[in-house]
PDB file of C-alpha atoms in Angstrom:
ATOM      1  CA  MET A 323      87.890  30.107  10.001  1.00 56.00           C
ATOM      2  CA  GLY A 324      88.702  26.542   8.909  1.00 43.00           C
ATOM      3  CA  ASP A 325      89.684  27.014   5.042  1.00 37.00           C
ATOM      4  CA  VAL A 326      87.511  24.663   2.898  1.00 33.00           C
ATOM      5  CA  GLY A 327      88.310  23.875  -0.930  1.00 33.00           C
ATOM      6  CA  ASP A 328      86.529  23.096  -3.804  1.00 34.00           C
ATOM      7  CA  VAL A 329      84.257  19.868  -4.238  1.00 35.00           C
ATOM      8  CA  GLY A 330      84.119  17.885  -7.276  1.00 38.00           C
ATOM      9  CA  ASP A 331      83.105  19.689 -10.334  1.00 44.00           C
ATOM     10  CA  VAL A 332      80.124  18.280 -12.010  1.00 42.00           C
ATOM     11  CA  GLY A 333      77.832  20.079 -14.989  1.00 42.00           C
ATOM     12  CA  ASP A 334      78.452  23.344 -16.391  1.00 42.00           C
ATOM     13  CA  ASN A 335      81.558  24.512 -15.145  1.00 43.00           C
ATOM     14  CA  ARG A 336      82.506  27.448 -18.204  1.00 45.00           C
ATOM     15  CA  THR A 337      84.595  29.893 -17.065  1.00 45.00           C
ATOM     16  CA  GLY A 338      83.630  33.519 -17.332  1.00 42.00           C
ATOM     17  CA  GLY A 339      84.976  36.936 -17.568  1.00 44.00           C
ATOM     18  CA  GLY A 340      88.406  37.328 -16.051  1.00 59.00           C
ATOM     19  CA  GLY A 341      89.271  33.480 -16.116  1.00 77.00           C
ATOM     20  CA  HIS A 342      87.016  32.631 -13.326  1.00 88.00           C
ATOM     21  CA  ARG A 343      83.788  30.644 -12.820  1.00 93.00           C
ATOM     22  CA  ALA A 344      82.207  31.110  -9.530  1.00 95.00           C
ATOM     23  CA  LEU A 345      79.498  28.966  -9.842  1.00 97.00           C
ATOM     24  CA  VAL A 346      79.862  25.010 -10.086  1.00 95.00           C
ATOM     25  CA  TRP A 347      77.009  22.249 -10.607  1.00 97.00           C
ATOM     26  CA  HIS A 348      76.799  19.503  -8.955  1.00 96.00           C
ATOM     27  CA  GLY A 349      72.931  18.364  -9.562  1.00 97.00           C
ATOM     28  CA  LEU A 350      71.202  20.317 -12.554  1.00 98.00           C
ATOM     29  CA  PRO A 351      67.837  18.945 -13.397  1.00 97.00           C
ATOM     30  CA  GLU A 352      66.408  19.563 -16.937  1.00 95.00           C
ATOM     31  CA  ARG A 353      63.797  22.058 -15.848  1.00 94.00           C
ATOM     32  CA  PRO A 354      64.877  23.541 -12.560  1.00 98.00           C
ATOM     33  CA  GLY A 355      62.197  25.323  -9.967  1.00 98.00           C
ATOM     34  CA  ALA A 356      64.928  26.060  -7.224  1.00 98.00           C
ATOM     35  CA  ALA A 357      68.576  26.230  -6.183  1.00 98.00           C
ATOM     36  CA  VAL A 358      70.887  25.329  -2.959  1.00 98.00           C
ATOM     37  CA  LEU A 359      74.197  27.047  -3.362  1.00 98.00           C
ATOM     38  CA  VAL A 360      77.137  25.740  -0.872  1.00 98.00           C
ATOM     39  CA  LEU A 361      79.720  27.824   0.464  1.00 97.00           C
ATOM     40  CA  HIS A 362      82.892  26.483   1.864  1.00 96.00           C
ATOM     41  CA  GLY A 363      84.950  28.012   4.897  1.00 95.00           C
ATOM     42  CA  GLY A 364      88.096  30.328   4.346  1.00 94.00           C
ATOM     43  CA  GLN A 365      90.659  32.388   6.378  1.00 94.00           C
ATOM     44  CA  GLU A 366      90.459  35.845   7.412  1.00 96.00           C
ATOM     45  CA  HIS A 367      93.648  36.907   4.938  1.00 96.00           C
ATOM     46  CA  GLY A 368      94.544  34.752   1.702  1.00 95.00           C
ATOM     47  CA  LEU A 369      94.961  36.218  -1.481  1.00 95.00           C
ATOM     48  CA  SER A 370      96.603  32.595  -2.979  1.00 92.00           C
ATOM     49  CA  ARG A 371      93.617  30.450  -4.802  1.00 90.00           C
ATOM     50  CA  PRO A 372      92.470  27.273  -2.969  1.00 86.00           C
ATOM     51  CA  GLY A 373      93.734  24.060  -4.118  1.00 81.00           C
ATOM     52  CA  PRO A 374      92.365  21.148  -5.478  1.00 75.00           C
ATOM     53  CA  LEU A 375      93.146  19.031  -2.782  1.00 76.00           C
ATOM     54  CA  ASN A 376      92.065  21.606   0.399  1.00 71.00           C
ATOM     55  CA  LEU A 377      91.270  19.005   2.634  1.00 67.00           C
ATOM     56  CA  PRO A 378      88.595  21.259   4.254  1.00 64.00           C
ATOM     57  CA  GLY A 379      87.058  21.534   1.253  1.00 69.00           C
ATOM     58  CA  LEU A 380      86.000  17.943   1.391  1.00 79.00           C
ATOM     59  CA  ARG A 381      84.190  18.881   4.414  1.00 89.00           C
ATOM     60  CA  MET A 382      81.028  19.855   2.432  1.00 95.00           C
ATOM     61  CA  THR A 383      80.938  17.075  -0.024  1.00 94.00           C
ATOM     62  CA  GLY A 384      78.737  15.109   2.653  1.00 96.00           C
ATOM     63  CA  PHE A 385      76.199  18.199   2.457  1.00 97.00           C
ATOM     64  CA  VAL A 386      75.996  18.217  -0.958  1.00 97.00           C
ATOM     65  CA  HIS A 387      75.194  14.958  -1.040  1.00 97.00           C
ATOM     66  CA  ALA A 388      72.797  14.886   1.620  1.00 98.00           C
ATOM     67  CA  LEU A 389      71.424  17.895  -0.353  1.00 98.00           C
ATOM     68  CA  ARG A 390      71.189  16.397  -3.606  1.00 98.00           C
ATOM     69  CA  ARG A 391      69.527  13.194  -1.914  1.00 98.00           C
ATOM     70  CA  GLU A 392      66.585  14.702  -0.027  1.00 97.00           C
ATOM     71  CA  THR A 393      65.874  16.895  -2.682  1.00 98.00           C
ATOM     72  CA  ALA A 394      65.846  14.316  -5.594  1.00 97.00           C
ATOM     73  CA  GLY A 395      62.886  14.416  -7.933  1.00 96.00           C
ATOM     74  CA  ALA A 396      62.019  17.475  -6.880  1.00 98.00           C
ATOM     75  CA  GLY A 397      63.574  19.721  -9.602  1.00 98.00           C
ATOM     76  CA  VAL A 398      66.182  21.502  -7.452  1.00 98.00           C
ATOM     77  CA  ALA A 399      69.452  22.402  -8.954  1.00 98.00           C
ATOM     78  CA  VAL A 400      72.629  21.941  -6.210  1.00 98.00           C
ATOM     79  CA  GLY A 401      75.995  24.037  -6.539  1.00 97.00           C
ATOM     80  CA  THR A 402      78.837  25.417  -5.242  1.00 96.00           C
ATOM     81  CA  VAL A 403      80.509  28.666  -4.809  1.00 95.00           C
ATOM     82  CA  ARG A 404      84.139  28.549  -5.724  1.00 93.00           C
ATOM     83  CA  TYR A 405      86.597  30.906  -4.465  1.00 93.00           C
ATOM     84  CA  ARG A 406      89.039  32.801  -6.174  1.00 93.00           C
ATOM     85  CA  HIS A 407      90.988  33.577  -3.080  1.00 94.00           C
ATOM     86  CA  ARG A 408      91.060  31.519   0.668  1.00 92.00           C
ATOM     87  CA  GLY A 409      90.691  34.616   2.462  1.00 95.00           C
ATOM     88  CA  TRP A 410      87.657  37.341   3.479  1.00 97.00           C
ATOM     89  CA  ASN A 411      90.575  39.707   3.244  1.00 97.00           C
ATOM     90  CA  GLY A 412      88.967  42.470   4.871  1.00 98.00           C
ATOM     91  CA  GLU A 413      86.860  45.251   3.243  1.00 97.00           C
ATOM     92  CA  ARG A 414      87.663  43.324   0.176  1.00 97.00           C
ATOM     93  CA  ALA A 415      85.409  40.819   0.948  1.00 98.00           C
ATOM     94  CA  ASP A 416      86.160  38.500  -1.672  1.00 98.00           C
ATOM     95  CA  ALA A 417      84.094  35.369  -0.703  1.00 97.00           C
ATOM     96  CA  ALA A 418      80.612  37.568  -0.700  1.00 98.00           C
ATOM     97  CA  ARG A 419      81.908  38.950  -3.764  1.00 98.00           C
ATOM     98  CA  ASP A 420      82.587  35.589  -5.304  1.00 97.00           C
ATOM     99  CA  ALA A 421      78.870  34.432  -4.178  1.00 98.00           C
ATOM    100  CA  VAL A 422      77.246  37.235  -5.832  1.00 98.00           C
ATOM    101  CA  ALA A 423      78.793  36.397  -8.976  1.00 98.00           C
ATOM    102  CA  ALA A 424      77.661  32.884  -8.442  1.00 98.00           C
ATOM    103  CA  LEU A 425      74.189  34.133  -7.863  1.00 98.00           C
ATOM    104  CA  ASP A 426      74.139  36.523 -10.968  1.00 98.00           C
ATOM    105  CA  ASP A 427      75.083  33.609 -12.873  1.00 98.00           C
ATOM    106  CA  LEU A 428      72.503  31.211 -11.510  1.00 98.00           C
ATOM    107  CA  ALA A 429      69.881  34.102 -12.187  1.00 98.00           C
ATOM    108  CA  GLU A 430      70.972  34.281 -15.690  1.00 97.00           C
ATOM    109  CA  GLU A 431      71.052  30.586 -16.056  1.00 97.00           C
ATOM    110  CA  LEU A 432      68.196  29.175 -14.286  1.00 98.00           C
ATOM    111  CA  GLY A 433      65.864  32.349 -14.215  1.00 97.00           C
ATOM    112  CA  PRO A 434      64.910  33.658 -10.897  1.00 96.00           C
ATOM    113  CA  VAL A 435      64.108  30.684  -9.164  1.00 98.00           C
ATOM    114  CA  PRO A 436      64.178  30.498  -5.443  1.00 98.00           C
ATOM    115  CA  THR A 437      67.311  30.053  -3.909  1.00 98.00           C
ATOM    116  CA  VAL A 438      68.936  29.185  -0.702  1.00 99.00           C
ATOM    117  CA  LEU A 439      72.575  29.533   0.695  1.00 99.00           C
ATOM    118  CA  VAL A 440      74.233  27.066   2.394  1.00 98.00           C
ATOM    119  CA  GLY A 441      77.497  28.482   4.344  1.00 98.00           C
ATOM    120  CA  HIS A 442      80.180  27.249   6.915  1.00 98.00           C
ATOM    121  CA  SER A 443      82.342  29.402   8.321  1.00 97.00           C
ATOM    122  CA  MET A 444      83.572  32.024   6.222  1.00 97.00           C
ATOM    123  CA  GLY A 445      80.924  30.771   3.834  1.00 97.00           C
ATOM    124  CA  GLY A 446      78.423  31.889   6.140  1.00 98.00           C
ATOM    125  CA  ARG A 447      79.795  35.036   6.223  1.00 98.00           C
ATOM    126  CA  ALA A 448      79.513  35.464   2.603  1.00 98.00           C
ATOM    127  CA  ALA A 449      76.134  33.477   2.181  1.00 98.00           C
ATOM    128  CA  LEU A 450      74.603  36.099   4.917  1.00 99.00           C
ATOM    129  CA  HIS A 451      76.410  39.120   2.886  1.00 98.00           C
ATOM    130  CA  ALA A 452      74.867  38.200  -0.745  1.00 98.00           C
ATOM    131  CA  ALA A 453      71.420  37.427   1.295  1.00 98.00           C
ATOM    132  CA  GLY A 454      69.838  40.742  -0.780  1.00 98.00           C
ATOM    133  CA  HIS A 455      70.331  38.888  -3.774  1.00 98.00           C
ATOM    134  CA  PRO A 456      67.057  38.628  -5.487  1.00 98.00           C
ATOM    135  CA  THR A 457      67.120  35.373  -5.925  1.00 98.00           C
ATOM    136  CA  VAL A 458      67.695  34.286  -2.378  1.00 98.00           C
ATOM    137  CA  THR A 459      64.825  33.469  -0.076  1.00 98.00           C
ATOM    138  CA  GLY A 460      66.779  31.917   2.651  1.00 98.00           C
ATOM    139  CA  VAL A 461      70.281  31.221   4.251  1.00 99.00           C
ATOM    140  CA  VAL A 462      71.293  27.732   6.384  1.00 99.00           C
ATOM    141  CA  ALA A 463      74.378  29.479   8.292  1.00 98.00           C
ATOM    142  CA  LEU A 464      77.115  26.843   9.806  1.00 98.00           C
ATOM    143  CA  ALA A 465      79.023  27.782  12.545  1.00 98.00           C
ATOM    144  CA  PRO A 466      79.344  31.402  10.839  1.00 98.00           C
ATOM    145  CA  TRP A 467      81.878  33.826  11.562  1.00 98.00           C
ATOM    146  CA  CYS A 468      79.545  36.894  12.262  1.00 98.00           C
ATOM    147  CA  PRO A 469      81.754  39.920  13.334  1.00 98.00           C
ATOM    148  CA  ALA A 470      80.080  42.613  15.354  1.00 97.00           C
ATOM    149  CA  GLU A 471      80.434  44.830  12.500  1.00 97.00           C
ATOM    150  CA  ASP A 472      78.547  43.056   9.916  1.00 98.00           C
ATOM    151  CA  PRO A 473      75.580  44.322   8.354  1.00 98.00           C
ATOM    152  CA  CYS A 474      72.138  42.347   8.377  1.00 98.00           C
ATOM    153  CA  GLU A 475      69.890  45.021   7.033  1.00 98.00           C
ATOM    154  CA  GLN A 476      70.360  42.554   3.896  1.00 98.00           C
ATOM    155  CA  LEU A 477      68.595  39.771   5.345  1.00 98.00           C
ATOM    156  CA  ALA A 478      65.176  41.670   5.711  1.00 98.00           C
ATOM    157  CA  GLY A 479      62.528  39.529   4.159  1.00 98.00           C
ATOM    158  CA  ARG A 480      64.564  36.537   4.101  1.00 98.00           C
ATOM    159  CA  ASP A 481      63.999  32.915   6.295  1.00 99.00           C
ATOM    160  CA  VAL A 482      67.641  32.641   8.343  1.00 98.00           C
ATOM    161  CA  LEU A 483      68.895  29.803   9.901  1.00 98.00           C
ATOM    162  CA  MET A 484      71.911  29.719  12.116  1.00 98.00           C
ATOM    163  CA  LEU A 485      73.349  26.423  13.709  1.00 98.00           C
ATOM    164  CA  HIS A 486      76.221  26.553  15.975  1.00 98.00           C
ATOM    165  CA  GLY A 487      78.336  23.861  18.135  1.00 98.00           C
ATOM    166  CA  ASP A 488      78.465  24.980  21.540  1.00 98.00           C
ATOM    167  CA  LEU A 489      82.236  23.648  21.734  1.00 98.00           C
ATOM    168  CA  ASP A 490      83.162  26.157  18.835  1.00 98.00           C
ATOM    169  CA  ARG A 491      86.589  27.607  19.532  1.00 98.00           C
ATOM    170  CA  ILE A 492      87.459  29.078  15.967  1.00 97.00           C
ATOM    171  CA  THR A 493      84.026  31.263  15.510  1.00 98.00           C
ATOM    172  CA  SER A 494      81.896  32.322  18.412  1.00 98.00           C
ATOM    173  CA  PRO A 495      78.884  30.882  18.916  1.00 98.00           C
ATOM    174  CA  ALA A 496      77.682  34.141  21.005  1.00 98.00           C
ATOM    175  CA  ASP A 497      78.701  36.173  18.068  1.00 98.00           C
ATOM    176  CA  THR A 498      75.909  33.966  16.142  1.00 98.00           C
ATOM    177  CA  ARG A 499      73.294  34.791  18.597  1.00 98.00           C
ATOM    178  CA  ALA A 500      73.883  38.274  18.775  1.00 98.00           C
ATOM    179  CA  PHE A 501      73.908  38.400  15.189  1.00 98.00           C
ATOM    180  CA  ALA A 502      70.866  36.657  14.160  1.00 98.00           C
ATOM    181  CA  ALA A 503      68.607  38.880  17.103  1.00 98.00           C
ATOM    182  CA  ARG A 504      70.308  41.884  14.939  1.00 98.00           C
ATOM    183  CA  GLY A 505      69.204  40.010  12.065  1.00 98.00           C
ATOM    184  CA  ARG A 506      65.335  39.536  13.550  1.00 98.00           C
ATOM    185  CA  ALA A 507      65.305  43.284  14.347  1.00 98.00           C
ATOM    186  CA  ALA A 508      66.139  44.166  10.855  1.00 98.00           C
ATOM    187  CA  GLY A 509      63.281  42.284   9.234  1.00 98.00           C
ATOM    188  CA  ALA A 510      64.635  38.824   8.889  1.00 98.00           C
ATOM    189  CA  ARG A 511      62.732  35.558   9.895  1.00 98.00           C
ATOM    190  CA  VAL A 512      65.159  33.829  12.250  1.00 98.00           C
ATOM    191  CA  CYS A 513      65.774  30.635  14.231  1.00 98.00           C
ATOM    192  CA  GLY A 514      68.691  29.889  15.576  1.00 98.00           C
ATOM    193  CA  TYR A 515      70.067  26.106  16.819  1.00 98.00           C
ATOM    194  CA  THR A 516      72.920  25.121  19.243  1.00 98.00           C
ATOM    195  CA  VAL A 517      74.777  21.806  18.171  1.00 98.00           C
ATOM    196  CA  ALA A 518      75.346  20.624  21.504  1.00 98.00           C
ATOM    197  CA  GLY A 519      78.722  18.850  21.731  1.00 98.00           C
ATOM    198  CA  THR A 520      80.241  19.580  18.363  1.00 98.00           C
ATOM    199  CA  GLY A 521      83.090  22.066  17.313  1.00 97.00           C
ATOM    200  CA  HIS A 522      83.941  23.932  14.109  1.00 97.00           C
ATOM    201  CA  THR A 523      84.848  21.343  11.892  1.00 95.00           C
ATOM    202  CA  LEU A 524      81.038  19.918  12.042  1.00 96.00           C
ATOM    203  CA  MET A 525      82.809  16.012  12.666  1.00 94.00           C
ATOM    204  CA  ARG A 526      81.117  15.400  15.875  1.00 97.00           C
ATOM    205  CA  ARG A 527      77.480  14.452  15.053  1.00 97.00           C
ATOM    206  CA  ILE A 528      78.367  14.849  11.221  1.00 96.00           C
ATOM    207  CA  GLY A 529      75.241  12.942  10.552  1.00 97.00           C
ATOM    208  CA  ASP A 530      73.145  15.404  12.282  1.00 98.00           C
ATOM    209  CA  TRP A 531      74.557  18.411  10.777  1.00 98.00           C
ATOM    210  CA  HIS A 532      74.338  16.778   7.193  1.00 97.00           C
ATOM    211  CA  ARG A 533      70.502  15.660   7.785  1.00 98.00           C
ATOM    212  CA  ALA A 534      69.402  18.992   9.697  1.00 98.00           C
ATOM    213  CA  THR A 535      70.943  20.950   6.840  1.00 98.00           C
ATOM    214  CA  ALA A 536      69.563  19.125   3.959  1.00 98.00           C
ATOM    215  CA  ARG A 537      66.024  18.873   5.893  1.00 98.00           C
ATOM    216  CA  LEU A 538      65.667  22.500   6.526  1.00 98.00           C
ATOM    217  CA  SER A 539      66.975  23.819   3.109  1.00 98.00           C
ATOM    218  CA  ALA A 540      64.189  21.782   1.922  1.00 98.00           C
ATOM    219  CA  GLY A 541      62.038  23.289   4.413  1.00 98.00           C
ATOM    220  CA  LEU A 542      62.937  26.634   3.667  1.00 98.00           C
ATOM    221  CA  LEU A 543      62.243  25.493  -0.205  1.00 98.00           C
ATOM    222  CA  GLY A 544      58.717  24.359   0.742  1.00 97.00           C
ATOM    223  CA  LEU A 545      59.269  21.216  -0.263  1.00 97.00           C
ATOM    224  CA  CYS A 546      58.417  19.781   3.227  1.00 97.00           C
ATOM    225  CA  GLU A 547      57.220  21.168   6.407  1.00 97.00           C
ATOM    226  CA  LEU A 548      59.646  23.040   8.721  1.00 98.00           C
ATOM    227  CA  PRO A 549      60.579  21.489  12.073  1.00 97.00           C
ATOM    228  CA  PRO A 550      57.526  22.831  14.356  1.00 98.00           C
ATOM    229  CA  GLU A 551      60.235  24.390  16.732  1.00 98.00           C
ATOM    230  CA  ALA A 552      61.572  26.054  13.301  1.00 98.00           C
ATOM    231  CA  ALA A 553      58.441  27.244  11.996  1.00 98.00           C
ATOM    232  CA  ALA A 554      56.946  29.137  15.425  1.00 98.00           C
ATOM    233  CA  ALA A 555      60.403  30.616  15.618  1.00 98.00           C
ATOM    234  CA  LEU A 556      60.266  32.071  12.095  1.00 98.00           C
ATOM    235  CA  ALA A 557      56.886  33.802  12.731  1.00 98.00           C
ATOM    236  CA  LEU A 558      58.238  35.570  16.243  1.00 98.00           C
ATOM    237  CA  PRO A 559      58.153  39.570  16.000  1.00 98.00           C
ATOM    238  CA  ALA A 560      61.361  41.412  15.182  1.00 98.00           C
ATOM    239  CA  ALA A 561      61.837  42.637  18.854  1.00 97.00           C
ATOM    240  CA  SER A 562      61.676  38.863  20.425  1.00 98.00           C
ATOM    241  CA  GLY A 563      65.103  37.658  21.611  1.00 97.00           C
ATOM    242  CA  GLU A 564      63.709  33.953  21.743  1.00 98.00           C
ATOM    243  CA  SER A 565      64.725  30.791  19.756  1.00 98.00           C
ATOM    244  CA  LEU A 566      67.875  31.825  18.883  1.00 98.00           C
ATOM    245  CA  GLY A 567      69.533  28.793  20.783  1.00 97.00           C
ATOM    246  CA  LEU A 568      67.068  26.158  20.421  1.00 98.00           C
ATOM    247  CA  LEU A 569      69.089  22.818  20.818  1.00 98.00           C
ATOM    248  CA  LEU A 570      69.071  20.995  17.673  1.00 98.00           C
ATOM    249  CA  PRO A 571      67.515  17.216  18.417  1.00 95.00           C
ATOM    250  CA  ALA A 572      69.653  14.045  16.982  1.00 91.00           C
ATOM    251  CA  HIS A 573      68.124  13.063  13.348  1.00 82.00           C
ATOM    252  CA  PRO A 574      67.652   9.713  12.764  1.00 79.00           C
ATOM    253  CA  ARG A 575      69.425   8.306   9.469  1.00 73.00           C
ATOM    254  CA  THR A 576      66.314   7.089   8.408  1.00 63.00           C
ATOM    255  CA  ALA A 577      63.564   9.568   7.806  1.00 58.00           C
ATOM    256  CA  PRO A 578      59.819   8.538   8.077  1.00 56.00           C
ATOM    257  CA  PRO A 579      58.156   8.343   4.623  1.00 54.00           C
ATOM    258  CA  ARG A 580      57.838  11.691   2.923  1.00 58.00           C
ATOM    259  CA  PRO A 581      54.922  12.814   1.161  1.00 58.00           C
ATOM    260  CA  PRO A 582      55.752  13.604  -2.627  1.00 58.00           C
ATOM    261  CA  PHE A 583      57.085  17.061  -2.905  1.00 61.00           C
ATOM    262  CA  ARG A 584      54.626  19.902  -3.537  1.00 56.00           C
ATOM    263  CA  PRO A 585      55.425  21.041  -7.267  1.00 56.00           C
ATOM    264  CA  LEU A 586      57.616  23.921  -7.855  1.00 66.00           C
ATOM    265  CA  PRO A 587      56.536  26.807 -10.014  1.00 60.00           C
ATOM    266  CA  THR A 588      58.069  25.457 -13.245  1.00 51.00           C
ATOM    267  CA  ASP A 589      57.077  21.785 -12.975  1.00 42.00           C
ATOM    268  CA  ALA A 590      54.641  20.478 -15.431  1.00 33.00           C
TER     269      ALA A 590
END
């Protein structure tokens, strides 16, 4: 897994109990009605703390910016999860524990607002593990690490979008498709995309990765319509094996004019 560190801190980053604050805000409206949390990648094993200049961490900066642009004016809080350790570390599942801690902090600060988790690599695995949290309504998993032994019952009732490059040699696209099928069978609404010509670092077609992630996240929050193929995939029955490897189309740099956002529950 490509390890990814912290993105620049903005907003309320107080240190909680035990000296670690898992939730870092990058955009916090006055009255948020929804939230998106971004989870970076990591290593299979590693107990050291991610450093502030951990280069792969910068990989997620573009996703944070894209999410903030896409949801501007819609009352959506955007944050990241700060890990205590670089690694997943076996049964400790440290990244998933930090994701749950960040979600607990989010719920305490904002209330039970609908939340989408966006995770890359190990962060995708952590997001999928943490999806059973009461605030989570959807997950966008980017080149996720999906071992065959990982559970998927926690995904029941959630919307799950999984994107994987066909050239990835770090995490397995086939494992992602298998996990997507198991998640759908467990009661999740699932759509899978293949991002042709790209590998694990997400650098090829980076604009497509950014724009697709931001627009799909906004769609999961009900701020705009999901692409027709994604909406159709999410409606498929549990036994279906279709739409788990749809080709992700190129996303134009300039999107067509969007209608006004649908008001979120807390909007006046």
